[in-house]
Amino acid sequence: MSRPRQIILALVFLTRLPLGRLLPPEILPLSRAAWAFPLAGVVLGALAGVPLWVMGPGLLPAALSVALAVWLTGALHEDALADFADAGGGRDRADRLRIMRDSTIGSYGAAALMATGLVRVAALAVLGPLALIAAVAAGRVAPVMLMRTLPPARADGLGQGAGQPSRRAVVAATLTGVLALFLGAPGPGGAFLAMALVGLSVVAVSRRACRLLGGQTGDVLGASALVAECAALVGMAALT
């Protein structure tokens, strides 16, 4: 699969942009497009940041940008975060996996969505569109790392079917995310702090996924992206 098709596959998977017609009518291995996840994040962040580009930083444009990001992704990561948070109320591993496939949202999931929404709006209100692009790109490094380091928790589903990206893909995705942070953060201090918090968020999600589920699922991957995005925004906003 060529590099341009891998980028398109990453965009088709991570957004709801109508690009599927540009791919061949066959099943393509998602792991081979993992290196392009942060690039897809750059595109997503640039599109979602239109209100910030036009109106400048502030609560209203920040809220509109977050809403636009949710719409552009079809709430993919929000749904994943809610499912992963609700899994914490399960009795055992089997019950937690069952909860994550339940379409209803429980109190844990609702609280997680409210918290991440508030963090994103509050941070973007004092940042701007470049920081949004950087955070979204850096956040999409997290699922690449977890796809590489954690075994699938199920014998089926996205986490198992996505495959394991190569070490080179993980390095490429990480470098892209780091570069995005240094280009989009208000200063080098914010970029370094954002990197540190993103790394901590990946470790935290990984440890919780291992403890609750014994590995990763599609919901774990989606949740890791949103949590890492929030961590990057906090890091950049804290030193603004």
PDB file of C-alpha atoms in Angstrom:
ATOM      1  CA  MET A   1       0.000   0.000   0.000  1.00  0.00           C
ATOM      2  CA  SER A   2       1.444   3.372  -1.026  1.00  0.00           C
ATOM      3  CA  ARG A   3       2.110   6.195   1.432  1.00  0.00           C
ATOM      4  CA  PRO A   4      -0.714   8.411   0.085  1.00  0.00           C
ATOM      5  CA  ARG A   5      -3.198   5.547   0.494  1.00  0.00           C
ATOM      6  CA  GLN A   6      -1.961   4.956   4.027  1.00  0.00           C
ATOM      7  CA  ILE A   7      -2.607   8.608   4.861  1.00  0.00           C
ATOM      8  CA  ILE A   8      -6.084   8.369   3.340  1.00  0.00           C
ATOM      9  CA  LEU A   9      -6.748   5.183   5.334  1.00  0.00           C
ATOM     10  CA  ALA A  10      -5.732   6.990   8.547  1.00  0.00           C
ATOM     11  CA  LEU A  11      -8.103   9.841   7.694  1.00  0.00           C
ATOM     12  CA  VAL A  12     -10.952   7.441   6.873  1.00  0.00           C
ATOM     13  CA  PHE A  13     -10.445   5.605  10.171  1.00  0.00           C
ATOM     14  CA  LEU A  14      -9.983   8.628  12.431  1.00  0.00           C
ATOM     15  CA  THR A  15     -12.466  11.032  10.839  1.00  0.00           C
ATOM     16  CA  ARG A  16     -15.747  10.990   8.967  1.00  0.00           C
ATOM     17  CA  LEU A  17     -14.333  12.749   5.922  1.00  0.00           C
ATOM     18  CA  PRO A  18     -15.775  11.150   2.736  1.00  0.00           C
ATOM     19  CA  LEU A  19     -12.501   9.751   1.427  1.00  0.00           C
ATOM     20  CA  GLY A  20     -13.316   6.041   1.387  1.00  0.00           C
ATOM     21  CA  ARG A  21     -13.953   6.098  -2.361  1.00  0.00           C
ATOM     22  CA  LEU A  22     -10.247   6.839  -2.872  1.00  0.00           C
ATOM     23  CA  LEU A  23      -9.277   3.474  -1.389  1.00  0.00           C
ATOM     24  CA  PRO A  24      -9.370   0.144  -3.226  1.00  0.00           C
ATOM     25  CA  PRO A  25     -12.332  -2.190  -2.522  1.00  0.00           C
ATOM     26  CA  GLU A  26     -10.413  -4.493  -0.218  1.00  0.00           C
ATOM     27  CA  ILE A  27      -9.575  -4.821   3.461  1.00  0.00           C
ATOM     28  CA  LEU A  28      -6.446  -2.797   4.194  1.00  0.00           C
ATOM     29  CA  PRO A  29      -4.291  -3.435   7.293  1.00  0.00           C
ATOM     30  CA  LEU A  30      -4.767  -0.488   9.624  1.00  0.00           C
ATOM     31  CA  SER A  31      -1.431  -1.084  11.358  1.00  0.00           C
ATOM     32  CA  ARG A  32       0.430  -0.117   8.177  1.00  0.00           C
ATOM     33  CA  ALA A  33      -1.236   3.307   8.271  1.00  0.00           C
ATOM     34  CA  ALA A  34      -0.514   3.871  11.978  1.00  0.00           C
ATOM     35  CA  TRP A  35       2.482   6.098  11.256  1.00  0.00           C
ATOM     36  CA  ALA A  36       0.072   8.556   9.587  1.00  0.00           C
ATOM     37  CA  PHE A  37      -2.305   8.876  12.554  1.00  0.00           C
ATOM     38  CA  PRO A  38      -0.694  12.160  13.731  1.00  0.00           C
ATOM     39  CA  LEU A  39      -0.859  13.505  10.161  1.00  0.00           C
ATOM     40  CA  ALA A  40      -4.568  12.753  10.169  1.00  0.00           C
ATOM     41  CA  GLY A  41      -4.662  14.598  13.483  1.00  0.00           C
ATOM     42  CA  VAL A  42      -3.091  17.645  11.830  1.00  0.00           C
ATOM     43  CA  VAL A  43      -5.842  17.675   9.200  1.00  0.00           C
ATOM     44  CA  LEU A  44      -8.540  17.161  11.830  1.00  0.00           C
ATOM     45  CA  GLY A  45      -7.138  19.869  14.087  1.00  0.00           C
ATOM     46  CA  ALA A  46      -6.870  22.351  11.229  1.00  0.00           C
ATOM     47  CA  LEU A  47     -10.486  21.786  10.193  1.00  0.00           C
ATOM     48  CA  ALA A  48     -11.835  21.791  13.740  1.00  0.00           C
ATOM     49  CA  GLY A  49      -9.924  24.970  14.474  1.00  0.00           C
ATOM     50  CA  VAL A  50     -11.830  27.056  11.921  1.00  0.00           C
ATOM     51  CA  PRO A  51     -13.793  28.932  14.643  1.00  0.00           C
ATOM     52  CA  LEU A  52     -10.506  29.726  16.384  1.00  0.00           C
ATOM     53  CA  TRP A  53      -8.906  30.823  13.108  1.00  0.00           C
ATOM     54  CA  VAL A  54     -11.816  33.152  12.378  1.00  0.00           C
ATOM     55  CA  MET A  55     -12.754  34.458  15.835  1.00  0.00           C
ATOM     56  CA  GLY A  56      -9.537  34.108  17.820  1.00  0.00           C
ATOM     57  CA  PRO A  57      -9.151  32.497  21.266  1.00  0.00           C
ATOM     58  CA  GLY A  58     -12.133  32.648  23.603  1.00  0.00           C
ATOM     59  CA  LEU A  59     -14.749  30.475  25.223  1.00  0.00           C
ATOM     60  CA  LEU A  60     -17.230  30.552  22.345  1.00  0.00           C
ATOM     61  CA  PRO A  61     -14.773  29.726  19.534  1.00  0.00           C
ATOM     62  CA  ALA A  62     -13.158  27.096  21.753  1.00  0.00           C
ATOM     63  CA  ALA A  63     -16.522  25.434  22.377  1.00  0.00           C
ATOM     64  CA  LEU A  64     -17.364  25.602  18.670  1.00  0.00           C
ATOM     65  CA  SER A  65     -14.020  24.040  17.754  1.00  0.00           C
ATOM     66  CA  VAL A  66     -14.528  21.166  20.192  1.00  0.00           C
ATOM     67  CA  ALA A  67     -18.044  20.629  18.851  1.00  0.00           C
ATOM     68  CA  LEU A  68     -16.700  20.646  15.289  1.00  0.00           C
ATOM     69  CA  ALA A  69     -14.005  18.123  16.221  1.00  0.00           C
ATOM     70  CA  VAL A  70     -16.655  15.819  17.692  1.00  0.00           C
ATOM     71  CA  TRP A  71     -18.720  16.129  14.522  1.00  0.00           C
ATOM     72  CA  LEU A  72     -15.746  15.517  12.226  1.00  0.00           C
ATOM     73  CA  THR A  73     -14.863  12.310  14.068  1.00  0.00           C
ATOM     74  CA  GLY A  74     -18.435  11.125  14.543  1.00  0.00           C
ATOM     75  CA  ALA A  75     -17.747  11.188  18.317  1.00  0.00           C
ATOM     76  CA  LEU A  76     -15.492   8.171  17.740  1.00  0.00           C
ATOM     77  CA  HIS A  77     -13.100   8.926  20.577  1.00  0.00           C
ATOM     78  CA  GLU A  78     -15.772  10.238  22.931  1.00  0.00           C
ATOM     79  CA  ASP A  79     -17.739   7.014  22.569  1.00  0.00           C
ATOM     80  CA  ALA A  80     -14.572   5.015  23.219  1.00  0.00           C
ATOM     81  CA  LEU A  81     -13.700   7.033  26.323  1.00  0.00           C
ATOM     82  CA  ALA A  82     -17.205   6.632  27.749  1.00  0.00           C
ATOM     83  CA  ASP A  83     -17.119   2.865  27.222  1.00  0.00           C
ATOM     84  CA  PHE A  84     -13.651   2.522  28.740  1.00  0.00           C
ATOM     85  CA  ALA A  85     -14.608   4.642  31.752  1.00  0.00           C
ATOM     86  CA  ASP A  86     -17.793   2.617  32.323  1.00  0.00           C
ATOM     87  CA  ALA A  87     -15.749  -0.581  32.261  1.00  0.00           C
ATOM     88  CA  GLY A  88     -14.322   0.428  35.628  1.00  0.00           C
ATOM     89  CA  GLY A  89     -17.640  -0.545  37.216  1.00  0.00           C
ATOM     90  CA  GLY A  90     -17.452  -4.146  36.014  1.00  0.00           C
ATOM     91  CA  ARG A  91     -17.114  -7.060  38.411  1.00  0.00           C
ATOM     92  CA  ASP A  92     -14.497  -8.962  36.438  1.00  0.00           C
ATOM     93  CA  ARG A  93     -12.756  -8.961  33.056  1.00  0.00           C
ATOM     94  CA  ALA A  94     -15.629 -10.628  31.201  1.00  0.00           C
ATOM     95  CA  ASP A  95     -18.153  -8.209  32.682  1.00  0.00           C
ATOM     96  CA  ARG A  96     -15.974  -5.216  31.785  1.00  0.00           C
ATOM     97  CA  LEU A  97     -15.652  -6.367  28.188  1.00  0.00           C
ATOM     98  CA  ARG A  98     -19.424  -6.808  28.069  1.00  0.00           C
ATOM     99  CA  ILE A  99     -19.994  -3.306  29.439  1.00  0.00           C
ATOM    100  CA  MET A 100     -17.719  -1.833  26.772  1.00  0.00           C
ATOM    101  CA  ARG A 101     -19.956  -3.278  24.071  1.00  0.00           C
ATOM    102  CA  ASP A 102     -23.108  -1.937  25.683  1.00  0.00           C
ATOM    103  CA  SER A 103     -24.437   1.061  23.754  1.00  0.00           C
ATOM    104  CA  THR A 104     -25.684   2.845  26.877  1.00  0.00           C
ATOM    105  CA  ILE A 105     -23.538   5.346  28.801  1.00  0.00           C
ATOM    106  CA  GLY A 106     -23.209   5.033  32.568  1.00  0.00           C
ATOM    107  CA  SER A 107     -22.241   7.550  35.210  1.00  0.00           C
ATOM    108  CA  TYR A 108     -18.498   6.924  34.826  1.00  0.00           C
ATOM    109  CA  GLY A 109     -18.703   7.492  31.089  1.00  0.00           C
ATOM    110  CA  ALA A 110     -20.783  10.639  31.433  1.00  0.00           C
ATOM    111  CA  ALA A 111     -18.366  12.059  34.020  1.00  0.00           C
ATOM    112  CA  ALA A 112     -15.373  11.310  31.776  1.00  0.00           C
ATOM    113  CA  LEU A 113     -17.004  13.036  28.803  1.00  0.00           C
ATOM    114  CA  MET A 114     -17.910  16.079  30.892  1.00  0.00           C
ATOM    115  CA  ALA A 115     -14.389  16.343  32.318  1.00  0.00           C
ATOM    116  CA  THR A 116     -12.606  16.061  28.969  1.00  0.00           C
ATOM    117  CA  GLY A 117     -15.030  18.477  27.339  1.00  0.00           C
ATOM    118  CA  LEU A 118     -14.422  21.095  30.006  1.00  0.00           C
ATOM    119  CA  VAL A 119     -10.654  20.642  29.810  1.00  0.00           C
ATOM    120  CA  ARG A 120     -10.610  21.024  26.027  1.00  0.00           C
ATOM    121  CA  VAL A 121     -12.781  24.146  25.995  1.00  0.00           C
ATOM    122  CA  ALA A 122     -10.985  25.809  28.913  1.00  0.00           C
ATOM    123  CA  ALA A 123      -7.536  25.167  27.436  1.00  0.00           C
ATOM    124  CA  LEU A 124      -8.423  26.245  23.906  1.00  0.00           C
ATOM    125  CA  ALA A 125      -9.993  29.439  25.242  1.00  0.00           C
ATOM    126  CA  VAL A 126      -6.482  30.671  26.132  1.00  0.00           C
ATOM    127  CA  LEU A 127      -4.582  28.972  23.317  1.00  0.00           C
ATOM    128  CA  GLY A 128      -5.465  28.994  19.641  1.00  0.00           C
ATOM    129  CA  PRO A 129      -5.779  26.925  16.474  1.00  0.00           C
ATOM    130  CA  LEU A 130      -2.092  25.982  16.248  1.00  0.00           C
ATOM    131  CA  ALA A 131      -2.239  24.504  19.736  1.00  0.00           C
ATOM    132  CA  LEU A 132      -5.358  22.558  18.763  1.00  0.00           C
ATOM    133  CA  ILE A 133      -3.573  21.100  15.737  1.00  0.00           C
ATOM    134  CA  ALA A 134      -0.590  20.174  17.906  1.00  0.00           C
ATOM    135  CA  ALA A 135      -2.724  18.554  20.592  1.00  0.00           C
ATOM    136  CA  VAL A 136      -4.830  16.524  18.171  1.00  0.00           C
ATOM    137  CA  ALA A 137      -1.711  15.333  16.332  1.00  0.00           C
ATOM    138  CA  ALA A 138       0.094  14.415  19.560  1.00  0.00           C
ATOM    139  CA  GLY A 139      -2.998  12.664  20.878  1.00  0.00           C
ATOM    140  CA  ARG A 140      -3.071  10.339  17.861  1.00  0.00           C
ATOM    141  CA  VAL A 141       0.366   9.017  18.807  1.00  0.00           C
ATOM    142  CA  ALA A 142      -1.126   7.303  21.873  1.00  0.00           C
ATOM    143  CA  PRO A 143      -3.132   4.592  20.059  1.00  0.00           C
ATOM    144  CA  VAL A 144      -0.112   3.798  17.888  1.00  0.00           C
ATOM    145  CA  MET A 145       1.961   3.146  21.001  1.00  0.00           C
ATOM    146  CA  LEU A 146      -0.723   0.985  22.591  1.00  0.00           C
ATOM    147  CA  MET A 147      -1.252  -1.008  19.377  1.00  0.00           C
ATOM    148  CA  ARG A 148       2.470  -1.779  19.484  1.00  0.00           C
ATOM    149  CA  THR A 149       2.903  -2.518  23.190  1.00  0.00           C
ATOM    150  CA  LEU A 150      -0.348  -4.113  24.403  1.00  0.00           C
ATOM    151  CA  PRO A 151      -1.886  -7.416  23.289  1.00  0.00           C
ATOM    152  CA  PRO A 152      -5.506  -7.461  22.121  1.00  0.00           C
ATOM    153  CA  ALA A 153      -7.937  -8.075  24.969  1.00  0.00           C
ATOM    154  CA  ARG A 154     -10.404  -9.859  22.660  1.00  0.00           C
ATOM    155  CA  ALA A 155     -10.123 -12.514  20.001  1.00  0.00           C
ATOM    156  CA  ASP A 156     -12.161 -10.259  17.708  1.00  0.00           C
ATOM    157  CA  GLY A 157     -12.933  -6.559  17.308  1.00  0.00           C
ATOM    158  CA  LEU A 158     -10.910  -3.538  16.253  1.00  0.00           C
ATOM    159  CA  GLY A 159      -8.102  -3.972  18.767  1.00  0.00           C
ATOM    160  CA  GLN A 160      -7.367  -7.422  17.396  1.00  0.00           C
ATOM    161  CA  GLY A 161      -8.038  -6.674  13.742  1.00  0.00           C
ATOM    162  CA  ALA A 162      -5.947  -3.502  13.586  1.00  0.00           C
ATOM    163  CA  GLY A 163      -2.724  -5.455  13.904  1.00  0.00           C
ATOM    164  CA  GLN A 164       0.595  -4.384  15.373  1.00  0.00           C
ATOM    165  CA  PRO A 165       2.416  -1.449  13.783  1.00  0.00           C
ATOM    166  CA  SER A 166       6.125  -1.750  13.146  1.00  0.00           C
ATOM    167  CA  ARG A 167       8.703  -0.122  15.370  1.00  0.00           C
ATOM    168  CA  ARG A 168       9.498   2.259  12.512  1.00  0.00           C
ATOM    169  CA  ALA A 169       5.837   3.301  12.349  1.00  0.00           C
ATOM    170  CA  VAL A 170       5.803   4.065  16.074  1.00  0.00           C
ATOM    171  CA  VAL A 171       8.972   6.155  15.762  1.00  0.00           C
ATOM    172  CA  ALA A 172       7.588   8.053  12.762  1.00  0.00           C
ATOM    173  CA  ALA A 173       4.295   8.757  14.530  1.00  0.00           C
ATOM    174  CA  THR A 174       6.085   9.890  17.689  1.00  0.00           C
ATOM    175  CA  LEU A 175       8.410  12.235  15.821  1.00  0.00           C
ATOM    176  CA  THR A 176       5.454  13.750  13.976  1.00  0.00           C
ATOM    177  CA  GLY A 177       3.612  14.315  17.242  1.00  0.00           C
ATOM    178  CA  VAL A 178       6.666  15.884  18.897  1.00  0.00           C
ATOM    179  CA  LEU A 179       7.264  18.156  15.909  1.00  0.00           C
ATOM    180  CA  ALA A 180       3.615  19.237  15.959  1.00  0.00           C
ATOM    181  CA  LEU A 181       3.891  20.158  19.647  1.00  0.00           C
ATOM    182  CA  PHE A 182       6.997  22.290  19.119  1.00  0.00           C
ATOM    183  CA  LEU A 183       5.442  24.054  16.137  1.00  0.00           C
ATOM    184  CA  GLY A 184       2.041  24.595  17.749  1.00  0.00           C
ATOM    185  CA  ALA A 185       2.799  25.233  21.420  1.00  0.00           C
ATOM    186  CA  PRO A 186       3.040  28.865  22.593  1.00  0.00           C
ATOM    187  CA  GLY A 187       6.630  28.206  23.719  1.00  0.00           C
ATOM    188  CA  PRO A 188       9.198  25.429  24.230  1.00  0.00           C
ATOM    189  CA  GLY A 189       8.271  25.085  27.891  1.00  0.00           C
ATOM    190  CA  GLY A 190       4.686  24.328  26.991  1.00  0.00           C
ATOM    191  CA  ALA A 191       5.821  21.825  24.357  1.00  0.00           C
ATOM    192  CA  PHE A 192       8.036  19.957  26.821  1.00  0.00           C
ATOM    193  CA  LEU A 193       5.334  19.915  29.487  1.00  0.00           C
ATOM    194  CA  ALA A 194       2.772  18.733  26.936  1.00  0.00           C
ATOM    195  CA  MET A 195       5.113  15.914  25.857  1.00  0.00           C
ATOM    196  CA  ALA A 196       5.610  14.823  29.447  1.00  0.00           C
ATOM    197  CA  LEU A 197       1.875  14.819  30.183  1.00  0.00           C
ATOM    198  CA  VAL A 198       1.080  12.943  26.972  1.00  0.00           C
ATOM    199  CA  GLY A 199       3.617  10.295  27.960  1.00  0.00           C
ATOM    200  CA  LEU A 200       2.095  10.011  31.432  1.00  0.00           C
ATOM    201  CA  SER A 201      -1.385   9.697  29.945  1.00  0.00           C
ATOM    202  CA  VAL A 202      -0.275   6.830  27.706  1.00  0.00           C
ATOM    203  CA  VAL A 203       1.239   5.029  30.701  1.00  0.00           C
ATOM    204  CA  ALA A 204      -1.898   5.607  32.787  1.00  0.00           C
ATOM    205  CA  VAL A 205      -4.276   4.328  30.104  1.00  0.00           C
ATOM    206  CA  SER A 206      -1.989   1.369  29.391  1.00  0.00           C
ATOM    207  CA  ARG A 207      -1.805   0.338  33.051  1.00  0.00           C
ATOM    208  CA  ARG A 208      -5.554   0.670  33.530  1.00  0.00           C
ATOM    209  CA  ALA A 209      -6.289  -1.299  30.359  1.00  0.00           C
ATOM    210  CA  CYS A 210      -3.980  -4.089  31.480  1.00  0.00           C
ATOM    211  CA  ARG A 211      -5.495  -4.164  34.957  1.00  0.00           C
ATOM    212  CA  LEU A 212      -9.130  -4.092  33.853  1.00  0.00           C
ATOM    213  CA  LEU A 213      -9.008  -5.942  30.541  1.00  0.00           C
ATOM    214  CA  GLY A 214      -5.644  -7.621  30.123  1.00  0.00           C
ATOM    215  CA  GLY A 215      -4.869  -5.662  26.949  1.00  0.00           C
ATOM    216  CA  GLN A 216      -6.205  -3.165  24.453  1.00  0.00           C
ATOM    217  CA  THR A 217      -9.441  -2.903  22.522  1.00  0.00           C
ATOM    218  CA  GLY A 218     -10.719  -0.381  20.007  1.00  0.00           C
ATOM    219  CA  ASP A 219     -12.285   1.559  22.872  1.00  0.00           C
ATOM    220  CA  VAL A 220      -8.966   1.648  24.726  1.00  0.00           C
ATOM    221  CA  LEU A 221      -7.227   2.990  21.622  1.00  0.00           C
ATOM    222  CA  GLY A 222      -9.862   5.678  21.077  1.00  0.00           C
ATOM    223  CA  ALA A 223      -9.879   6.665  24.730  1.00  0.00           C
ATOM    224  CA  SER A 224      -6.084   6.951  24.768  1.00  0.00           C
ATOM    225  CA  ALA A 225      -6.193   9.429  21.872  1.00  0.00           C
ATOM    226  CA  LEU A 226      -8.674  11.722  23.623  1.00  0.00           C
ATOM    227  CA  VAL A 227      -6.940  11.536  27.005  1.00  0.00           C
ATOM    228  CA  ALA A 228      -3.564  12.293  25.391  1.00  0.00           C
ATOM    229  CA  GLU A 229      -5.079  15.218  23.482  1.00  0.00           C
ATOM    230  CA  CYS A 230      -6.400  16.660  26.745  1.00  0.00           C
ATOM    231  CA  ALA A 231      -3.005  16.121  28.387  1.00  0.00           C
ATOM    232  CA  ALA A 232      -1.286  18.030  25.587  1.00  0.00           C
ATOM    233  CA  LEU A 233      -3.743  20.915  25.882  1.00  0.00           C
ATOM    234  CA  VAL A 234      -3.246  21.094  29.643  1.00  0.00           C
ATOM    235  CA  GLY A 235       0.523  21.152  29.224  1.00  0.00           C
ATOM    236  CA  MET A 236       0.413  23.990  26.705  1.00  0.00           C
ATOM    237  CA  ALA A 237      -2.228  26.011  28.560  1.00  0.00           C
ATOM    238  CA  ALA A 238      -0.550  25.670  31.962  1.00  0.00           C
ATOM    239  CA  LEU A 239       2.409  27.819  30.899  1.00  0.00           C
ATOM    240  CA  THR A 240       0.451  30.322  28.796  1.00  0.00           C
TER     241      THR A 240
END
